[in-house]
CSV table of C-alpha atoms in Angstrom, one decimal:
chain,number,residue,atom,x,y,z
A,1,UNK,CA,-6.5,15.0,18.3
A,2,UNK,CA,-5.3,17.6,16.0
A,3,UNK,CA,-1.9,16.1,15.1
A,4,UNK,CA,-4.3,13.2,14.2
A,5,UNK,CA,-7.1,14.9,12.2
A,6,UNK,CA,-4.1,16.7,10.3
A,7,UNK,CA,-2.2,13.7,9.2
A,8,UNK,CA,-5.8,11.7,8.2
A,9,UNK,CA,-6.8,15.1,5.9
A,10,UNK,CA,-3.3,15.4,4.3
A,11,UNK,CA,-2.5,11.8,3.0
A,12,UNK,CA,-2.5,10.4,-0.2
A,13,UNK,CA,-4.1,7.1,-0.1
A,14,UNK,CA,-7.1,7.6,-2.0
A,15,UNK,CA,-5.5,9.7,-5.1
A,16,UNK,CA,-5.3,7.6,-8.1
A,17,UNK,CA,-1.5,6.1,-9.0
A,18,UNK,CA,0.7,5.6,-11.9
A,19,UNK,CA,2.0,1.4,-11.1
A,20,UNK,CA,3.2,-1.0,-13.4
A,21,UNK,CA,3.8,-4.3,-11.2
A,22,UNK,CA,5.8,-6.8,-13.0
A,23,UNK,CA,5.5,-10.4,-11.6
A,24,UNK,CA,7.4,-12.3,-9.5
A,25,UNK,CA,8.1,-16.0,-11.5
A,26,UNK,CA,11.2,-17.5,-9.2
A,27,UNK,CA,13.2,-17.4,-5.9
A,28,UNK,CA,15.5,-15.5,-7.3
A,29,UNK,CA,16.1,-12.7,-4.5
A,30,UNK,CA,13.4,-14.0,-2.2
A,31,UNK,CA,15.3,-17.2,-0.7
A,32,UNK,CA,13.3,-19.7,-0.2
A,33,UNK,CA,9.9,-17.6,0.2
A,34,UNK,CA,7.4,-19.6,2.0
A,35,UNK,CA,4.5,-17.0,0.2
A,36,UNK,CA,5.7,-17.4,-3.2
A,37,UNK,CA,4.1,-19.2,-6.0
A,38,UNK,CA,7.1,-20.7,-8.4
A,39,UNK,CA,6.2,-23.1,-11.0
A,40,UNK,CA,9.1,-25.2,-10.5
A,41,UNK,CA,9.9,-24.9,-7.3
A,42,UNK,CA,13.1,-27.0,-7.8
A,43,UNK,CA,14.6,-24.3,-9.7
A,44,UNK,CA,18.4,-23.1,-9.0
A,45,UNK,CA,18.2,-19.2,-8.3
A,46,UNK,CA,22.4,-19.6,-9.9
A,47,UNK,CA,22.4,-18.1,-13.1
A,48,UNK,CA,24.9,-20.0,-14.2
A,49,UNK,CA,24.0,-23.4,-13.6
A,50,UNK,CA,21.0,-24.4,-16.2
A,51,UNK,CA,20.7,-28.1,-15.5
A,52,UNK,CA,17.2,-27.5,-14.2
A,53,UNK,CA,14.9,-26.1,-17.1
A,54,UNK,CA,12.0,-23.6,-16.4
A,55,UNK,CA,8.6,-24.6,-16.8
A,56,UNK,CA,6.7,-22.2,-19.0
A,57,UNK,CA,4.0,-20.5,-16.4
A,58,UNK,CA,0.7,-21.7,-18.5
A,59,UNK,CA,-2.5,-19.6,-18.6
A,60,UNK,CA,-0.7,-16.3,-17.4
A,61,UNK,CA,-0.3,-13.8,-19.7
A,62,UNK,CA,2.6,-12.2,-19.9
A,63,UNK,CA,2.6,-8.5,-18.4
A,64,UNK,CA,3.1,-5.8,-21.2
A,65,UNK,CA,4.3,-2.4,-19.8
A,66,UNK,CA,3.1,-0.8,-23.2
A,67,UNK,CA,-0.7,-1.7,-22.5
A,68,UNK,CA,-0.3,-0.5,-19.2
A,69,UNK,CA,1.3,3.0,-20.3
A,70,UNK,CA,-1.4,3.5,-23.4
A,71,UNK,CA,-4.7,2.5,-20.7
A,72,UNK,CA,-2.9,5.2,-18.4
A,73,UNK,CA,-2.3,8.0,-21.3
A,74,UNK,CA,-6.1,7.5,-22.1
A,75,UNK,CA,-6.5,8.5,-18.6
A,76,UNK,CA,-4.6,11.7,-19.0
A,77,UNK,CA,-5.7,12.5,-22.1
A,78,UNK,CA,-9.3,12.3,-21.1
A,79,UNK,CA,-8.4,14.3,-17.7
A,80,UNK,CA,-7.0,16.9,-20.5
A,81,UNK,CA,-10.1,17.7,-22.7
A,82,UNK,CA,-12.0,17.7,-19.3
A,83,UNK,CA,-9.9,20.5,-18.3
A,84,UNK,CA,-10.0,19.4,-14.3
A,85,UNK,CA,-6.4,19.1,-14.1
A,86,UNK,CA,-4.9,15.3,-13.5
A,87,UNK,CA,-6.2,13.2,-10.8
A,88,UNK,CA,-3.2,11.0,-10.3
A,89,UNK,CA,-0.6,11.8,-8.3
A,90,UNK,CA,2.6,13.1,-9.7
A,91,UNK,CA,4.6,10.0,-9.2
A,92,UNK,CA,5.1,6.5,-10.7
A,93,UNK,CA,5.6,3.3,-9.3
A,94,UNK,CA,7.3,0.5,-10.5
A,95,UNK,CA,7.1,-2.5,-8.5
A,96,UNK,CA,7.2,-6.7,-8.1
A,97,UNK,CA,9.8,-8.9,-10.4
A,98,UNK,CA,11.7,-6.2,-12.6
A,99,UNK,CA,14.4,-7.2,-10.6
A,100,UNK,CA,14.4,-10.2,-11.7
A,101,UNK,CA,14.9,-9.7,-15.7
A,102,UNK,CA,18.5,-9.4,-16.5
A,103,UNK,CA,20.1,-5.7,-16.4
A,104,UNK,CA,19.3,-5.1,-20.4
A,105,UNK,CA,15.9,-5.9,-19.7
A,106,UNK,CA,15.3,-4.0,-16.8
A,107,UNK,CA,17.3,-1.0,-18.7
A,108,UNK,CA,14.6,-1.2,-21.8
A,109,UNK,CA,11.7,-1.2,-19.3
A,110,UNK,CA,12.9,1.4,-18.0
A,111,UNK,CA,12.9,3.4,-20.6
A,112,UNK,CA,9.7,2.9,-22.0
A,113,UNK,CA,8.3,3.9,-18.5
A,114,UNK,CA,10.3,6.9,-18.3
A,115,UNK,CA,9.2,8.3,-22.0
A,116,UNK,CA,5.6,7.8,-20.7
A,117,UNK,CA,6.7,9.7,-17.5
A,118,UNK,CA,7.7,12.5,-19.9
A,119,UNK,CA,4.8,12.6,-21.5
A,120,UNK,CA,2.4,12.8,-18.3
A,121,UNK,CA,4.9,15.5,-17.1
A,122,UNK,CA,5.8,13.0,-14.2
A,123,UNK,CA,9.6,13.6,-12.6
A,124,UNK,CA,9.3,11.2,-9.7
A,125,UNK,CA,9.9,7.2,-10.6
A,126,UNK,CA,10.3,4.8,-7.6
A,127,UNK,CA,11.6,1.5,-8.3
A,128,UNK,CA,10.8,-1.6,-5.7
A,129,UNK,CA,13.8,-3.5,-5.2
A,130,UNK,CA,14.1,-6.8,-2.7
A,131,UNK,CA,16.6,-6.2,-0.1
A,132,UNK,CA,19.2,-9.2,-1.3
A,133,UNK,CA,19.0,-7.6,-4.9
A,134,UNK,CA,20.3,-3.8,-2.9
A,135,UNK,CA,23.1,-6.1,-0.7
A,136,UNK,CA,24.1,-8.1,-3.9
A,137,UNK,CA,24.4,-5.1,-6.9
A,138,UNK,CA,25.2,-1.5,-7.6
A,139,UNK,CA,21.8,0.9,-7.7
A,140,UNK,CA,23.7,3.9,-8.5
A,141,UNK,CA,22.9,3.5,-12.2
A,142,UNK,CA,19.2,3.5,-11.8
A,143,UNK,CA,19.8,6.9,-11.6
A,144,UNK,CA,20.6,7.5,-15.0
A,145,UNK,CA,17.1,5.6,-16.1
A,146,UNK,CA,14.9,8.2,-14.4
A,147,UNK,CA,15.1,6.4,-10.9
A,148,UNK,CA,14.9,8.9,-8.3
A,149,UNK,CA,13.3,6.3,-5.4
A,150,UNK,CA,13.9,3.1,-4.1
A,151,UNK,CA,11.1,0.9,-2.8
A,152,UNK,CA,12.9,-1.6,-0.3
A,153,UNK,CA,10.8,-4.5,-0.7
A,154,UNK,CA,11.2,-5.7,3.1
A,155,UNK,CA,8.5,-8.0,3.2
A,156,UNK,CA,8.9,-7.7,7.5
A,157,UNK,CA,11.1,-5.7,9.9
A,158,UNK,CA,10.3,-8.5,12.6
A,159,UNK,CA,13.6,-11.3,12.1
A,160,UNK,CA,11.0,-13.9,13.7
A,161,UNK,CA,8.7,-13.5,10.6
A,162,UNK,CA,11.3,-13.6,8.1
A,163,UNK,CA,12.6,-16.8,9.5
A,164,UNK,CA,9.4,-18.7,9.5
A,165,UNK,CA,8.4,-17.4,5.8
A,166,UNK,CA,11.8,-18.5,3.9
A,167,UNK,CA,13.7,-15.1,4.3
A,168,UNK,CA,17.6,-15.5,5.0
A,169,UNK,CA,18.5,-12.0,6.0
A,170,UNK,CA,17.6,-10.0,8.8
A,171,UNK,CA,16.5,-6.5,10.2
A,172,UNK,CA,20.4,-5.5,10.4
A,173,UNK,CA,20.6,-6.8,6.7
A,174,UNK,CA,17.7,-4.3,6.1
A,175,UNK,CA,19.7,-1.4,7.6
A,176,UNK,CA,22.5,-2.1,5.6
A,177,UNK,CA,20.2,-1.8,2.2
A,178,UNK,CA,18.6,1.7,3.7
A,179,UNK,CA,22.2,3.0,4.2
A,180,UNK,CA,23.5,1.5,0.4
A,181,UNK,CA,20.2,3.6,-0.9
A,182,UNK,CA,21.2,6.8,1.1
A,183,UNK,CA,24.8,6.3,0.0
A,184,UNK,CA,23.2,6.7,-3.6
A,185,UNK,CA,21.5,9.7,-2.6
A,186,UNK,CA,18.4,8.6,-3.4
A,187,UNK,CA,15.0,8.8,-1.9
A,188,UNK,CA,14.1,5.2,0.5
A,189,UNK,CA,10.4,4.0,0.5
A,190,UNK,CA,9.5,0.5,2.0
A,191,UNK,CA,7.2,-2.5,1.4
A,192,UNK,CA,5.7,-4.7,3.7
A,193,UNK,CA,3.7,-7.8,3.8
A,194,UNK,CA,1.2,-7.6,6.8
A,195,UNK,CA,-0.6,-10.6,8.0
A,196,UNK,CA,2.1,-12.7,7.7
A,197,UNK,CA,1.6,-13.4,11.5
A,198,UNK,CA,-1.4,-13.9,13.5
A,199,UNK,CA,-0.3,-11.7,16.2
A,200,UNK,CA,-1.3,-8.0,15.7
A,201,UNK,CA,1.8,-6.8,18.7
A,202,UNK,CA,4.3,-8.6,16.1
A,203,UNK,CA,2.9,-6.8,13.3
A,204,UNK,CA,2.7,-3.2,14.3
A,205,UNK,CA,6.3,-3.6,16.0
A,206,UNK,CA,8.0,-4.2,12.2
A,207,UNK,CA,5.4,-1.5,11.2
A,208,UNK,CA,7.2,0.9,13.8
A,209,UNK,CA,10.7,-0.3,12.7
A,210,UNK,CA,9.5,0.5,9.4
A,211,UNK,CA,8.4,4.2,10.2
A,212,UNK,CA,11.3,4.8,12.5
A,213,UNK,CA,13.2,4.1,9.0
A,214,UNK,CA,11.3,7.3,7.8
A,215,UNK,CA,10.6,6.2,4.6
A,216,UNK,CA,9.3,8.8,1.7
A,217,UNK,CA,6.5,6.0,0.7
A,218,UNK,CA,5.3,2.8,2.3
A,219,UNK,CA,3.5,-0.6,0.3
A,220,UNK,CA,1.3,-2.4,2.5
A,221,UNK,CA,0.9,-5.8,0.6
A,222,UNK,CA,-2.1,-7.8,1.8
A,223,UNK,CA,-0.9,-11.1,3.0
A,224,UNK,CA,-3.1,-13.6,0.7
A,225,UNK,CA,-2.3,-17.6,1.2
A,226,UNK,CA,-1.8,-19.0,-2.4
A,227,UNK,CA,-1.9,-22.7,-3.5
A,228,UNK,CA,1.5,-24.8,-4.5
A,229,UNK,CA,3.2,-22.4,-2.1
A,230,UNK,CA,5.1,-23.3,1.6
A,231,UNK,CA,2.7,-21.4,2.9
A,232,UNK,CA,-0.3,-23.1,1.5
A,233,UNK,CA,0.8,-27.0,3.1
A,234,UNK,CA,1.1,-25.0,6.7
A,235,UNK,CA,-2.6,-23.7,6.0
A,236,UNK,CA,-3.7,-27.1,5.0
A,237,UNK,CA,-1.9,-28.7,8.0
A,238,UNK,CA,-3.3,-26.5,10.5
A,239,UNK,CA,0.0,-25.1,11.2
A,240,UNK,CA,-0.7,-21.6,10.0
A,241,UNK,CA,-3.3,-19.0,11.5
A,242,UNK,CA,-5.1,-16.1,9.8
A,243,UNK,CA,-6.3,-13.1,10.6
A,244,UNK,CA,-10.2,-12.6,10.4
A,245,UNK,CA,-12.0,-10.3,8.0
A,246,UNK,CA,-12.3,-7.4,11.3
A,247,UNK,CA,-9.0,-8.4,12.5
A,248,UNK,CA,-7.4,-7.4,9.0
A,249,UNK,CA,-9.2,-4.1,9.1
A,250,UNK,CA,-8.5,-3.1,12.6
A,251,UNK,CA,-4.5,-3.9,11.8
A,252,UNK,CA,-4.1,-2.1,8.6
A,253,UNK,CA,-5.9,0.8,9.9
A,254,UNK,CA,-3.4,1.2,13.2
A,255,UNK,CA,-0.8,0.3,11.0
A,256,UNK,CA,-1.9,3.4,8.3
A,257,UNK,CA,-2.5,6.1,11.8
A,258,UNK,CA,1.0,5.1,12.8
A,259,UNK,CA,2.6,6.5,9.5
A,260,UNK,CA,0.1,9.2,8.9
A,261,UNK,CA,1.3,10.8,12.6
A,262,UNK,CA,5.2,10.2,11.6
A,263,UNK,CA,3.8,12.2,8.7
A,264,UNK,CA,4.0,9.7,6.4
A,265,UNK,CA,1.4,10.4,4.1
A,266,UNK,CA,2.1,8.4,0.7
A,267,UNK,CA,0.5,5.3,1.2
A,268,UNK,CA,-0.3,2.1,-1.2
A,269,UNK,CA,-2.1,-1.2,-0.9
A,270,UNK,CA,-1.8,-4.0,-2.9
A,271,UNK,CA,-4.2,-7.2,-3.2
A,272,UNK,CA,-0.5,-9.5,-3.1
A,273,UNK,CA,3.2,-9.6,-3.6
A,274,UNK,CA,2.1,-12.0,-7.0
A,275,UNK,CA,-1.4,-10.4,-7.7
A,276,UNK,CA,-1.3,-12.0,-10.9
A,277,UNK,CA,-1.9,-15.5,-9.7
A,278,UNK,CA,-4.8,-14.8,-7.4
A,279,UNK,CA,-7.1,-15.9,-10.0
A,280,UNK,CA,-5.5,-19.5,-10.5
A,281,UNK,CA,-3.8,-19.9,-7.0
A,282,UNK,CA,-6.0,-18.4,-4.5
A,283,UNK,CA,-6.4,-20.5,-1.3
A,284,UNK,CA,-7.4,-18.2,1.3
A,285,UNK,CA,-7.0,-15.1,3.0
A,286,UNK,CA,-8.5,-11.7,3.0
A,287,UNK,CA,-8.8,-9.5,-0.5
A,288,UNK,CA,-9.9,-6.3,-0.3
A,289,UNK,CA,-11.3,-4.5,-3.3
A,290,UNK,CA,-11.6,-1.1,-2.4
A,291,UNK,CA,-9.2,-1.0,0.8
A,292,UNK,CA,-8.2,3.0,0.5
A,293,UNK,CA,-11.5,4.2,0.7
A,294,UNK,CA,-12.5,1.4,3.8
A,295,UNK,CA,-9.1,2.3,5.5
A,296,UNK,CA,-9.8,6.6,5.1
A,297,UNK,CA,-13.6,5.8,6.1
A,298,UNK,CA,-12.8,3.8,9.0
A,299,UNK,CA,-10.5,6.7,10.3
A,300,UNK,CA,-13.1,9.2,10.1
A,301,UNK,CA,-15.3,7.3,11.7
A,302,UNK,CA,-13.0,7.0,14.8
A,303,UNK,CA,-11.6,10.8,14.9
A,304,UNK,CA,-15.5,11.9,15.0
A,305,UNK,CA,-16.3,9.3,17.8
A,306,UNK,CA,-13.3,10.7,19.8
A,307,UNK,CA,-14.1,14.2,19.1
A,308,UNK,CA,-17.4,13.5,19.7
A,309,UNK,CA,-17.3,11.6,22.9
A,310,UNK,CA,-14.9,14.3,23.9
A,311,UNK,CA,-17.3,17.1,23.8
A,312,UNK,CA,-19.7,15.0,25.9
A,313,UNK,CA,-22.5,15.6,23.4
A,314,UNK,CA,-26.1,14.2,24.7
A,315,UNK,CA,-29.3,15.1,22.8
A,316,UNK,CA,-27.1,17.9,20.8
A,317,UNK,CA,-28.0,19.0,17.4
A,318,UNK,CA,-24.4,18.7,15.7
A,319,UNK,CA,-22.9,20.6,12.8
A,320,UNK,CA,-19.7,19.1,10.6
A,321,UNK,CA,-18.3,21.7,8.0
A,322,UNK,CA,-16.7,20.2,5.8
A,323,UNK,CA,-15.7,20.4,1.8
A,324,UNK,CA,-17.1,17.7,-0.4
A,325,UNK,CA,-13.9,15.6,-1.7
A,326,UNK,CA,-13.9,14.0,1.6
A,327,UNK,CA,-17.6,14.3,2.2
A,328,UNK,CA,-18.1,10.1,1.6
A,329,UNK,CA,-15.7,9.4,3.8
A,330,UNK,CA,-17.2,11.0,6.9
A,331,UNK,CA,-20.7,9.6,6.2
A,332,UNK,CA,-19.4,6.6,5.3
A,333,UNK,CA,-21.2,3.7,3.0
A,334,UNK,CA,-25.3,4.2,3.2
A,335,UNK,CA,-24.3,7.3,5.7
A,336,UNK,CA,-23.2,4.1,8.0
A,337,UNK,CA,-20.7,6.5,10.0
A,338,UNK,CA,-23.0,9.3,10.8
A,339,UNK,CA,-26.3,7.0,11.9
A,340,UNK,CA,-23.9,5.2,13.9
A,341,UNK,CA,-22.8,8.4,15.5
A,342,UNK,CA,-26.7,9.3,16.0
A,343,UNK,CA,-27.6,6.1,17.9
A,344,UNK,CA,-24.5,5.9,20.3
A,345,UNK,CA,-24.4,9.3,21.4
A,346,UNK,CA,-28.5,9.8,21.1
A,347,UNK,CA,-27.9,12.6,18.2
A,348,UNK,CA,-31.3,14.4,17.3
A,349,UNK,CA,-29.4,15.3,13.7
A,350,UNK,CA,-25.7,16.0,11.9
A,351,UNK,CA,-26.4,18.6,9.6
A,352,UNK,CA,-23.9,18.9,6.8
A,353,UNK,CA,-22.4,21.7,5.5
A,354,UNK,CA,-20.3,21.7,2.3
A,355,UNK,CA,-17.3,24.7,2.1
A,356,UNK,CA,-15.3,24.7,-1.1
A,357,UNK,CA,-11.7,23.8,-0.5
A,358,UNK,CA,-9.8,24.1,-3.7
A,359,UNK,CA,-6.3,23.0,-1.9
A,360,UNK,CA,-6.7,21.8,1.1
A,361,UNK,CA,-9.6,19.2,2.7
A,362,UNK,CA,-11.2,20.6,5.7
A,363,UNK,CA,-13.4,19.0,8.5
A,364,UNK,CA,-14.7,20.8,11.6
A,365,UNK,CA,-17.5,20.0,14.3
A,366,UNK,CA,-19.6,22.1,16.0
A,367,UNK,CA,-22.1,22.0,18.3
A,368,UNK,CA,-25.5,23.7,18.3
A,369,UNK,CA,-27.5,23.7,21.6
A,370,UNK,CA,-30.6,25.5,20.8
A,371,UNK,CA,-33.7,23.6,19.4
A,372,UNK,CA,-34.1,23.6,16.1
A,373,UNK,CA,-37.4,24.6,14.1
């Protein structure tokens, strides 16, 4: 229960991030990728065959790393003249298609993202690469760009649910790109798409592979069905199963307590692996707005149920000292966690008690017997 508590209070998931997510536009890298959208899906990943010509991708604007970087040096400036110290954790990541621009382009992104890194007083840049783009180049150069990390974009650990989404390489394959990365001496983080199966067992067991990996940082990427893709005809057919809206929850949270025990703490979730077509493509599947403070929310609630069951409380007047950065979290949304709490367990009252915490969050329970006046 400790052990638990511990890893819940130290992670990082709800502390604001420095990401620039450039999108994915072909196969290139991703096989045949039952999940992608690709405007002409006909396209020939070989550079050096051009007898198919690429559609131009109509209505989507074009992502520009520069707006990005100026939105997020409003941020720090801002955070500056408040004088309360930056709010964003003191990494960035880079993640989606930049693997997919040729090396001069990636170079030049690059270095615009690592003069803005300078700027913010950033060291740490973590690059999301797929696993066939690890297998098929050198990394070591990436180095010399500011690169300290690696995000293996995995997409599963489970060979079954690569096969059936369009993914040519294996779990083996994926040990091979985590060894190339340590040959590099650099640091190894990992992406996943969860949801891709129906079957919650399937999906924690590449969630385990994944932590057994001991990565420094792990992607959840929600799994989001969008139309003109593989995917999408399966969903149509009746050939492909989603997860419901409580289902979702309850997998990303045990996903999330898995890596927080392994002490795993640096955490991400995005909407989807091509978030920039949701608007135009969407078909179905789960989005989450607001999944970090649902995720944390939803594990406070269960520690203080546990804790609280534990203690065998009955008509108990309790006290939880806490400090107040986590303070929503434990009473949740409309104090949803605590009155919960109070009407399983037959709680007269939770009295709150805020105790300033300037490094770390703290949360303790306490039980009062006597009547109150």
């Amino acid at each position: 229960m400790k052990k638990t508590l511990k890893a819940i209070l130290q992670n990082s998931i709800d502390e604001k991030k420095y990401i620039f997510k450039y999108p994915i536009t072909k196969f290139k890298y991703y096989d045949n990728a039952n999940f992608l959208v690709v405007d002409n899906r006909n396209e020939n990943n070989d550079d050096n065959e051009n007898d198919n010509k690429i559609e131009e991708t109509k209505n989507i604007e074009k992502y520009n790393v520069e707006k990005d970087i100026e939105k997020y040096l409003e941020d720090y400036n801002n955070e500056k003249d408040e004088k309360s110290g930056s709010k964003y954790t003191k990494k960035i990541y880079i993640l989606g298609g930049l693997a997919q621009k040729d090396k001069k382009e990636i170079y030049e992104e690059l270095a615009k993202i690592k003069e803005f890194a300078k700027k913010v007083g950033v060291k740490d840049i973590a690059l999301e690469l797929p696993v066939n783009y690890v297998l098929e180049n050198s990394i070591r150069d990436f180095k010399k760009h500011g690169v300290k990390e690696i995000i293996l974009g995995v997409i599963s650990l489970e060979d079954e649910i690569l096969e059936k989404n369009g993914l040519e390489y294996s779990y083996r394959d994926i040990t091979r790109a985590v060894f190339k990365i340590a040959l590099a001496f650099m640091k190894m983080s990992l992406s996943i798409i969860i949801g891709l199966s129906n079957d919650e067992k399937e999906e924690l067991k590449s969630v385990y592979k994944a932590k057994e990996l001991k990565p420094k940082t792990m992607i959840f990427i929600q799994n989001v069905v969008l139309k003109e893709t593989e995917n999408a005809k399966k969903f149509v057919r009746g050939n492909l199963k989603m997860l419901s809206i409580e289902e979702n929850k309850n997998l990303i949270e045990k996903a999330t307590k898995m890596l927080l025990e392994k002490k795993i703490l640096d955490i991400l979730y995005i909407k989807n692996i091509q978030e920039d077509r949701i608007k135009d493509k969407y078909l179905t599947g789960v989005i989450y707005n607001n999944i970090e403070e649902e995720i944390v929310t939803r594990m406070y609630y269960n520690y203080l149920f546990e804790k609280i069951k534990n203690l065998k409380v009955k008509n108990e007047y309790i006290t939880i000292k806490t400090n107040e950065g986590i303070l929503k979290y434990i009473k949740g949304k409309d104090e949803y966690n605590l009155n919960k709490i109070k009407e399983l367990y037959y709680i007269k009252e939770i009295k709150i008690i805020i105790e300033e915490m300037k490094k770390n969050n703290k949360l303790e329970i306490v039980i009062e017997n006597n009547e109150r006046e």
